Tab-separated table of C-alpha atoms in Angstrom:
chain	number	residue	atom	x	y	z
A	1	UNK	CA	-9.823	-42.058	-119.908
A	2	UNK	CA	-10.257	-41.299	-116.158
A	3	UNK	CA	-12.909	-39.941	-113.901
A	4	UNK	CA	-12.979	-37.798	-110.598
A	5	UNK	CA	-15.691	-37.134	-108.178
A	6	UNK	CA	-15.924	-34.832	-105.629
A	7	UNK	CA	-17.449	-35.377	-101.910
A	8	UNK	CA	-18.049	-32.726	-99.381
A	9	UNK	CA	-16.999	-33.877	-95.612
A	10	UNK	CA	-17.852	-31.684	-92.493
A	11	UNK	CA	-15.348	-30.352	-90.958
A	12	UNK	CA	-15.652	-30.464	-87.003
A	13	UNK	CA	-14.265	-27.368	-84.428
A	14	UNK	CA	-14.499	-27.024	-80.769
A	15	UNK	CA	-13.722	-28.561	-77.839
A	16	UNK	CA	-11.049	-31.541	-78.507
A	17	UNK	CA	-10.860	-33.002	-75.211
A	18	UNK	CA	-7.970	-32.242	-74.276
A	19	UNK	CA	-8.321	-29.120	-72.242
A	20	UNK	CA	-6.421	-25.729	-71.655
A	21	UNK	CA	-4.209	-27.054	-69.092
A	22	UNK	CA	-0.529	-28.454	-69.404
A	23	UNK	CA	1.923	-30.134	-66.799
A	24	UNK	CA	5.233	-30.049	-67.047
A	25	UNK	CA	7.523	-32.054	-64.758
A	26	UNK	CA	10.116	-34.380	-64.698
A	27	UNK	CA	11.386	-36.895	-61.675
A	28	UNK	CA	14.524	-37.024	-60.636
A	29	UNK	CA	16.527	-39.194	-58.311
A	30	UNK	CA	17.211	-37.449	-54.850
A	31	UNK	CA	15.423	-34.184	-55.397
A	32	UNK	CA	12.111	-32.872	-54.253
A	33	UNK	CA	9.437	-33.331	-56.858
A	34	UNK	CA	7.886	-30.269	-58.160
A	35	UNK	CA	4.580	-30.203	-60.620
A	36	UNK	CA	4.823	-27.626	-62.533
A	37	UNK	CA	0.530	-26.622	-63.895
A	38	UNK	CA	0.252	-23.679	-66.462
A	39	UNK	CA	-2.455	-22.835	-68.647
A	40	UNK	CA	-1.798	-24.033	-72.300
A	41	UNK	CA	-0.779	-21.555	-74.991
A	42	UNK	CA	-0.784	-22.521	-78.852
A	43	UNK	CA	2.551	-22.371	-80.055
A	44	UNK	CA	2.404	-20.303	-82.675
A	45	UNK	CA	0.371	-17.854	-80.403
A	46	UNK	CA	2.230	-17.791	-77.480
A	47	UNK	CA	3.585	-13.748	-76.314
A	48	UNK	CA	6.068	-15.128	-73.987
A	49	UNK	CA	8.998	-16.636	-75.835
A	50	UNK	CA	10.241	-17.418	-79.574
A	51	UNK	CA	13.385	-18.211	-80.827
A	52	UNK	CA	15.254	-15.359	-82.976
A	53	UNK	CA	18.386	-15.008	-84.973
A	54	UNK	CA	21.139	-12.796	-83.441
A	55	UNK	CA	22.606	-12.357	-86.792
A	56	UNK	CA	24.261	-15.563	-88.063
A	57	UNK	CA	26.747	-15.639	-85.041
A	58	UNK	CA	24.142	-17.019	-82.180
A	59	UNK	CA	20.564	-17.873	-81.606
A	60	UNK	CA	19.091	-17.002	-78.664
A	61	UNK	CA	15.846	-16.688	-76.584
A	62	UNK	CA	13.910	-13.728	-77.384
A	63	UNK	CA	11.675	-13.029	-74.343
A	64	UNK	CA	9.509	-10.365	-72.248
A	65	UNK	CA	11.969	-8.166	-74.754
A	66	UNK	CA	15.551	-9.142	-73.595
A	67	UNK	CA	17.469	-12.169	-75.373
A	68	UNK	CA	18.579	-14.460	-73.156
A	69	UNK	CA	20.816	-18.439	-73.371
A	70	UNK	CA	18.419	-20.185	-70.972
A	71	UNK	CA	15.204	-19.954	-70.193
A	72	UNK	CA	13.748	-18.020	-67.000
A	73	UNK	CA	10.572	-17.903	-65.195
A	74	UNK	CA	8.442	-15.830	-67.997
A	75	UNK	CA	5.929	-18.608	-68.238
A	76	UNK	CA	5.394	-20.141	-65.195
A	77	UNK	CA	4.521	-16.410	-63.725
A	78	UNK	CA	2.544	-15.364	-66.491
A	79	UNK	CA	0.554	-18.774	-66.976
A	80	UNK	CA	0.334	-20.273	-63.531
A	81	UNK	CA	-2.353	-22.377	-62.628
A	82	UNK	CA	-2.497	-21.666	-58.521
A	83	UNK	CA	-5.870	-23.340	-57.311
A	84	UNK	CA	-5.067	-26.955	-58.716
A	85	UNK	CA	-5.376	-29.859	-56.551
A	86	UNK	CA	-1.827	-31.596	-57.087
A	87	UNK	CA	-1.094	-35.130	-56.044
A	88	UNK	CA	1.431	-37.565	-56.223
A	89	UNK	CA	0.781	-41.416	-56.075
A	90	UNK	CA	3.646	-44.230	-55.577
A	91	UNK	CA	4.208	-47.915	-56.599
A	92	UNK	CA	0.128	-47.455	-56.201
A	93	UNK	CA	0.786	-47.646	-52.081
A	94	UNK	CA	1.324	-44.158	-51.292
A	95	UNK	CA	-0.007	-40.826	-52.038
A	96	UNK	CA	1.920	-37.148	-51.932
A	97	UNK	CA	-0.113	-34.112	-51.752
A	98	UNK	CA	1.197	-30.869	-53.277
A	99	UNK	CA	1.111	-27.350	-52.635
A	100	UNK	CA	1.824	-24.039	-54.813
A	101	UNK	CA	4.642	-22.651	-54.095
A	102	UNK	CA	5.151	-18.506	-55.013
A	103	UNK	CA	8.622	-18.779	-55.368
A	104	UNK	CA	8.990	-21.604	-57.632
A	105	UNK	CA	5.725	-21.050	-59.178
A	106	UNK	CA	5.213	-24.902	-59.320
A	107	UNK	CA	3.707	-27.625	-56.624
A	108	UNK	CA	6.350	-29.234	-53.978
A	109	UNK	CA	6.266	-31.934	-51.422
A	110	UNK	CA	8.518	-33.308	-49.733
A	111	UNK	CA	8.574	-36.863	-51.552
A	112	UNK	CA	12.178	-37.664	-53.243
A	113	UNK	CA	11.891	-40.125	-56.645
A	114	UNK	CA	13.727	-43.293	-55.870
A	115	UNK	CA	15.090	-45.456	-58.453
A	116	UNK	CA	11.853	-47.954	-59.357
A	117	UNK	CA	9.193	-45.642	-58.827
A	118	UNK	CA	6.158	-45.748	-60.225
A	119	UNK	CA	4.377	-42.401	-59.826
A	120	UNK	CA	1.552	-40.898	-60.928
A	121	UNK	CA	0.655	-37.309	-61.070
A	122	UNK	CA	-2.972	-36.162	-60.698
A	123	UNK	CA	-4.124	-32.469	-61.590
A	124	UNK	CA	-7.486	-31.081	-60.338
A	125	UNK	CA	-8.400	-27.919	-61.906
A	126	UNK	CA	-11.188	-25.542	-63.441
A	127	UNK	CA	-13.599	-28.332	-63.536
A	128	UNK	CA	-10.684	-30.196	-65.852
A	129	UNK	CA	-8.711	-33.751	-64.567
A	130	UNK	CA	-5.602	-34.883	-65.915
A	131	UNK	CA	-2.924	-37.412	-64.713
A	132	UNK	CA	0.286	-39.000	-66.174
A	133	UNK	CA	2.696	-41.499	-65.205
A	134	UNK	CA	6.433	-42.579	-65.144
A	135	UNK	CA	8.649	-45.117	-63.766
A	136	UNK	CA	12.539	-43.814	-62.516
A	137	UNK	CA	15.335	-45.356	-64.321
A	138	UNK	CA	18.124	-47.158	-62.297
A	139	UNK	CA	20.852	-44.961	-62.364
A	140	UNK	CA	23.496	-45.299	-65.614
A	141	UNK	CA	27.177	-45.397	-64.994
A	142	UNK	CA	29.617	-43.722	-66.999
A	143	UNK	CA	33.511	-43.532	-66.566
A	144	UNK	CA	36.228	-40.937	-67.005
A	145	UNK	CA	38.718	-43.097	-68.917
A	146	UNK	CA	41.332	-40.116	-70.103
A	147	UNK	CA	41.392	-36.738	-70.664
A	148	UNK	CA	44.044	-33.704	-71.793
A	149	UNK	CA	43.998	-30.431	-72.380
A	150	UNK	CA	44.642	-29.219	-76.228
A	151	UNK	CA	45.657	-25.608	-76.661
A	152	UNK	CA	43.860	-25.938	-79.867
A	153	UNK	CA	40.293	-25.362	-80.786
A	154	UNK	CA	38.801	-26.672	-83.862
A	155	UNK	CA	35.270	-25.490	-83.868
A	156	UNK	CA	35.866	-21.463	-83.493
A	157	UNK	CA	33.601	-21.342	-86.804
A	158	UNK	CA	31.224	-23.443	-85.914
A	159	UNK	CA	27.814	-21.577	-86.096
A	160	UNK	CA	26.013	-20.314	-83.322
A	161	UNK	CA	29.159	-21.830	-81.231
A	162	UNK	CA	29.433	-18.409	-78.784
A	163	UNK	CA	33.054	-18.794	-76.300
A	164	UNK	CA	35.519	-19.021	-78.765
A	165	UNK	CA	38.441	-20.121	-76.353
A	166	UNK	CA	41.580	-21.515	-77.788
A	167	UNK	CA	41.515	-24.525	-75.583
A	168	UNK	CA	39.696	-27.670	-74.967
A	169	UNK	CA	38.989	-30.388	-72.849
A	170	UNK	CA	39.578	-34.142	-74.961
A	171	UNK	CA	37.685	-36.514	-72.763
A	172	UNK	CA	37.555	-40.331	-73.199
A	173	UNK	CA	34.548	-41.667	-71.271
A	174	UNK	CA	33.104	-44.915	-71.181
A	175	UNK	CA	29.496	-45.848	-70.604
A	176	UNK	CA	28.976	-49.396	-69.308
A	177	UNK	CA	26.258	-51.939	-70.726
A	178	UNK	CA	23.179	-52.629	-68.660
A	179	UNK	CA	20.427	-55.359	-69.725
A	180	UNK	CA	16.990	-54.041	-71.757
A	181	UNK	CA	16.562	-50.826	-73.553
A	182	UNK	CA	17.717	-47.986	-72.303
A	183	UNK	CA	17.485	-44.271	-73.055
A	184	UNK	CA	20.085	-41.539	-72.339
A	185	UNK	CA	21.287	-37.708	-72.444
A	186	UNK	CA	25.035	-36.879	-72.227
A	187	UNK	CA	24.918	-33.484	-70.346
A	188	UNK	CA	29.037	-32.025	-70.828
A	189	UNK	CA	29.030	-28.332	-69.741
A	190	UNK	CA	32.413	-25.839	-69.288
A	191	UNK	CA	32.159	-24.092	-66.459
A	192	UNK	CA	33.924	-21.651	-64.208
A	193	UNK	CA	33.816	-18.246	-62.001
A	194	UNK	CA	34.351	-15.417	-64.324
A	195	UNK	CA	34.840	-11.318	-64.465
A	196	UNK	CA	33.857	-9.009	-67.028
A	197	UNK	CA	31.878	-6.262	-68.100
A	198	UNK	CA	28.302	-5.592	-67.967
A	199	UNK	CA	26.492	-3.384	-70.690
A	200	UNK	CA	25.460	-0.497	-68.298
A	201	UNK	CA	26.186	-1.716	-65.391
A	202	UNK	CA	29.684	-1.951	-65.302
A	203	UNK	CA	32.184	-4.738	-63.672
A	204	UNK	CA	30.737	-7.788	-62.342
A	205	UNK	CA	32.213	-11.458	-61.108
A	206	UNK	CA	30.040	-14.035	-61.819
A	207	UNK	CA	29.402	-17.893	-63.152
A	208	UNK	CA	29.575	-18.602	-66.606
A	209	UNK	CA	29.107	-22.280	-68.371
A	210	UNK	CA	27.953	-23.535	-71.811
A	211	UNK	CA	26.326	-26.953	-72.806
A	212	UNK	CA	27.761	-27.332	-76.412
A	213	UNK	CA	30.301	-29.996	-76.535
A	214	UNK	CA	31.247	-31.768	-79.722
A	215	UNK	CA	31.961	-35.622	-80.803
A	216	UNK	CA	32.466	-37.741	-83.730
A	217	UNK	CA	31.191	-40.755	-82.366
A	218	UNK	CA	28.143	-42.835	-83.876
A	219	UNK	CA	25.922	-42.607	-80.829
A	220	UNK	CA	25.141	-38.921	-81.311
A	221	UNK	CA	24.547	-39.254	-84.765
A	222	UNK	CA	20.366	-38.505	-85.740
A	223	UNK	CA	20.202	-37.334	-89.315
A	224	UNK	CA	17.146	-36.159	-88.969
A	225	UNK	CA	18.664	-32.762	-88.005
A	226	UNK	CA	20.431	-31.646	-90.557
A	227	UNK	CA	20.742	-28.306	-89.353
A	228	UNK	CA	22.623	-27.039	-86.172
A	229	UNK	CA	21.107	-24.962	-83.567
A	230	UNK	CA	22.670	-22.447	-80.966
A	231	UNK	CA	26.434	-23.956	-81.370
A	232	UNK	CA	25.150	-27.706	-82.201
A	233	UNK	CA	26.749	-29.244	-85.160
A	234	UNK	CA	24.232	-30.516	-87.829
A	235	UNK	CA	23.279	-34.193	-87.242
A	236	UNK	CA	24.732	-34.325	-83.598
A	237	UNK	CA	22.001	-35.000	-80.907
A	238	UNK	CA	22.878	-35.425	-77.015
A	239	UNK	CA	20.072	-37.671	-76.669
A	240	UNK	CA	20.408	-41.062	-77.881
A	241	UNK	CA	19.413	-45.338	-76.994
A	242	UNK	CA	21.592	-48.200	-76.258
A	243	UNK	CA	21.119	-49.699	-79.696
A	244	UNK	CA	24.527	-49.232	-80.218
A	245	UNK	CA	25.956	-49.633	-76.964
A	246	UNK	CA	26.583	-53.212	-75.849
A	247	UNK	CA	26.247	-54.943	-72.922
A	248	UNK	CA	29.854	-54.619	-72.688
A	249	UNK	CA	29.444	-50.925	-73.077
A	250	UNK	CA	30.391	-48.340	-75.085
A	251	UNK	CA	33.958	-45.817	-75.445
A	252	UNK	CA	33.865	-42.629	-77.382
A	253	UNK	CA	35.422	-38.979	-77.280
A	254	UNK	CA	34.156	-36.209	-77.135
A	255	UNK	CA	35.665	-32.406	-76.804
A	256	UNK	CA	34.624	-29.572	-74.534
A	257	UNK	CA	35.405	-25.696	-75.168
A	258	UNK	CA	36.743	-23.958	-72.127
A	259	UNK	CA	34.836	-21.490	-70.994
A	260	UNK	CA	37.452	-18.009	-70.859
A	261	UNK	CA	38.025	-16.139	-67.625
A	262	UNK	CA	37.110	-12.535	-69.084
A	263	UNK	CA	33.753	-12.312	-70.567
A	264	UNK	CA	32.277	-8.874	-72.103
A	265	UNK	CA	28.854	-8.206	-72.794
A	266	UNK	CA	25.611	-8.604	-71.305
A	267	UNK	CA	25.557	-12.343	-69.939
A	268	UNK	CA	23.266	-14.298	-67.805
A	269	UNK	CA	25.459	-14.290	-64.461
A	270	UNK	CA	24.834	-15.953	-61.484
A	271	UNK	CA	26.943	-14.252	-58.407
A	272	UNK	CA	29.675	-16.362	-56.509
A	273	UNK	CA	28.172	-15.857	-53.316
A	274	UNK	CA	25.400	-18.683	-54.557
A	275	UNK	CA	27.872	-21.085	-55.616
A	276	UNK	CA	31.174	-20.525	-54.056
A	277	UNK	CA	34.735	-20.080	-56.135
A	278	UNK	CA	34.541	-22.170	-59.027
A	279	UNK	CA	37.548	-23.517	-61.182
A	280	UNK	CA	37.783	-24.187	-65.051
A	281	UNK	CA	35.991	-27.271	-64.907
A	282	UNK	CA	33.932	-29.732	-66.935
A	283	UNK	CA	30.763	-31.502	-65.730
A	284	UNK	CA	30.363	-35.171	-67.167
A	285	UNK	CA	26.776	-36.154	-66.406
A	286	UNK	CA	24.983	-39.406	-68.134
A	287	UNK	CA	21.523	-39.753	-67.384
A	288	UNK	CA	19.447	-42.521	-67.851
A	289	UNK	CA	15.898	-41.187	-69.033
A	290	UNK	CA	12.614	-42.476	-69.047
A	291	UNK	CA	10.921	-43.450	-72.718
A	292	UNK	CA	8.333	-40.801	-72.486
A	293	UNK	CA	11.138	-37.961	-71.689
A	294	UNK	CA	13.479	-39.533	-74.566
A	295	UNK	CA	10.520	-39.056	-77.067
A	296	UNK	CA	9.923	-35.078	-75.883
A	297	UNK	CA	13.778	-34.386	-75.774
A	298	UNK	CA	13.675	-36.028	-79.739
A	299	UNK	CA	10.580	-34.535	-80.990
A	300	UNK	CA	11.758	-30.954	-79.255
A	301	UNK	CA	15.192	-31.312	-81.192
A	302	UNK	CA	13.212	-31.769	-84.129
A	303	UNK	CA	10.884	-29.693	-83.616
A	304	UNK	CA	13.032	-26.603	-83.469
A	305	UNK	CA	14.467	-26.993	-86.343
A	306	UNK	CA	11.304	-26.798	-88.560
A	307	UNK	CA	8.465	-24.447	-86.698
A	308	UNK	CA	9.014	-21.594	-88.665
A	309	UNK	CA	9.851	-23.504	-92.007
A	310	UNK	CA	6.767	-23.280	-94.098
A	311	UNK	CA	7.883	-26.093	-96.293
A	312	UNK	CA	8.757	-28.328	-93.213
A	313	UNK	CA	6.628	-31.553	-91.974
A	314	UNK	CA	4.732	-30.187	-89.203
A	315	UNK	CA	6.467	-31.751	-85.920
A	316	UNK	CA	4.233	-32.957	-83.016
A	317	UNK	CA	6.102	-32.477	-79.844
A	318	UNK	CA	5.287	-35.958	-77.764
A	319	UNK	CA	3.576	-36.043	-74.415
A	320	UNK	CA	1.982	-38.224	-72.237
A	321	UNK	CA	-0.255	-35.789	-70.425
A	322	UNK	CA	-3.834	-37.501	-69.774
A	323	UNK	CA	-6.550	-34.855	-70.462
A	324	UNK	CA	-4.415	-32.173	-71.033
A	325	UNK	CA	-0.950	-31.116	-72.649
A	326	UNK	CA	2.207	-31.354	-71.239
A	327	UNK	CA	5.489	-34.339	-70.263
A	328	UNK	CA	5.986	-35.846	-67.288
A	329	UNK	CA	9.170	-37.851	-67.002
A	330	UNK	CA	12.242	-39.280	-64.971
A	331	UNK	CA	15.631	-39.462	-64.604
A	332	UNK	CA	18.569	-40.759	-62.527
A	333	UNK	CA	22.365	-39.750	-63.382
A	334	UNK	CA	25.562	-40.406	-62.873
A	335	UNK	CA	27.871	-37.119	-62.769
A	336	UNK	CA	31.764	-36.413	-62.037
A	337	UNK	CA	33.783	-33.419	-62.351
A	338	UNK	CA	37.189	-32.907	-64.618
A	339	UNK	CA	39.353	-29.883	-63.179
A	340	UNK	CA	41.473	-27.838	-66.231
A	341	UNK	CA	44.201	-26.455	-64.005
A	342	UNK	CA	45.144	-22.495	-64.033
């Protein structure tokens, strides 16, 4: 025989503490910093941007009505914060004011991260404070051990994979050991000047690159995503520790699609005159992250996997945003170039 009882608890609304603001920012060796302060949307009531199926072929950005691969400056105009007071404080010795700028829609100064730093960001706002804080890794080092070029490519059917070339890059790299616990993103991305057609618009030459690269190796593995997104295999992640990386480092391979010379359709372009002529190429960059960014990068990966999956977990996505919403993190990196050849 059992019993039950039932109790009536109150359930509180209103202000959480948190505020309506977000920052978004993240420190990187040798460039400018730039605060990025926007007023904080729900995510499942934002206007500006959702992910959509294109079919079962590719999955895209859907936003301000035109599907896009990357995202553009949609919410930084449309949610600006311009009247903050922005500052920057470092190794607790110095301090950085900011300033809006219109064209970047964020705060500049001219302070550059160092590996080391500690900095703190401090928001003023609306009545509303908020700070975070990071500390710059030292910069990884990773090395280009081998590399060919295989007229071959195994992943054509991979879903959501978009430039099905017939060749790839095979590249053995090898990232060395360092002492503590480190965190890391493995950025590979095809890239090269291309020519095509524009829907409507007609001929264009432009740059064209993808991110999606594709390895066996046990340091990408997170089975926790067991579905892939926008040309990701299932279970792959490019953000990973050194738990399995000695301190005598770590070798793996990994392949890289070519991106093709003729592309058709309507593509995000950027024109030659910005960037110069451009070869087939692959970029091999290794950063070393900060903890804070590692746990946003993870909890995003997860995150987008199961937001419109009713029967999902609900994912938090991490930050570390003081009195508001929002990341603020740092990197460092360590980047070479690998030329295909006509």
């Amino acid at each position: 025989m059992g019993t039950s009882c039932e109790r009536t608890l109150d359930f509180v609304t209103g202000d959480d503490g948190m505020g309506d603001m977000t920052i978004g920012a993240i420190a990187v060796t040798g460039a400018p910093m730039i605060v990025y302060v926007n007023k904080a949307v729900a995510v499942d009531k934002s206007q500006l941007t959702e992910y959509i199926g294109m079919g079962e072929d590719r999955i895209r950005y859907m936003q301000a009505g035109e599907a896009v691969d990357y995202m553009q400056d949609t919410y930084f105009k449309k949610s600006a914060v311009k009247e903050a007071q922005v500052s920057v404080e470092v190794n607790g010795q110095h301090t950085y004011p900011l300033s809006f700028n219109e064209s970047s829609y964020g705060y500049s100064s001219d302070y550059v991260p160092k590996e080391g730093d500690h900095i703190v960001v401090k928001v003023i706002a609306g009545g509303q404070e908020l700070h975070a804080e990071t500390v710059v890794p030292s910069k990884p080092e990773i090395e280009i051990l081998n590399y060919e070029v295989l007229a071959e490519n195994p992943y054509r059917e991979v879903e959501g994979y978009m430039f099905r070339t017939d060749t790839i890059m095979r590249i053995t790299c090898r990232i060395n050991g360092q002492q503590g616990q480190h965190y890391y993103r493995l950025r590979v991305r095809s890239e090269r000047d291309v020519y095509g057609w524009w829907h409507g618009a007609g001929k264009y030459d432009g740059y064209q690159m993808q991110d999606v690269y594709f390895s066996d190796d046990e340091i990408f593995v997170d089975k926790r995503l067991s579905k892939g997104f926008g040309g990701w295999k299932p279970y792959f992640s490019n953000v990973f520790d050194d738990s399995l990386i000695s301190t005598g480092g770590h070798t793996f391979t990994l392949d890289s699609p070519k991106m093709p010379r003729k592309i058709y359709g309507s593509m995000t372009s950027t024109s030659n005159q910005e960037h110069g002529p451009l070869p087939p190429q692959v970029m091999i960059e290794l950063q070393a992250i900060s903890p804070e960014l590692y746990h946003y990068l993870k909890s995003a990966e997860l995150y987008r996997l199961t937001y419109n999956d009713a029967y999902a977990e609900p994912v938090q996505i991490y930050g570390n945003v003081e009195g508001g919403w929002g990341i603020f993190g740092a990197l460092s990196y360590d980047r070479h170039f690998v030329e295909y050849g006509e």
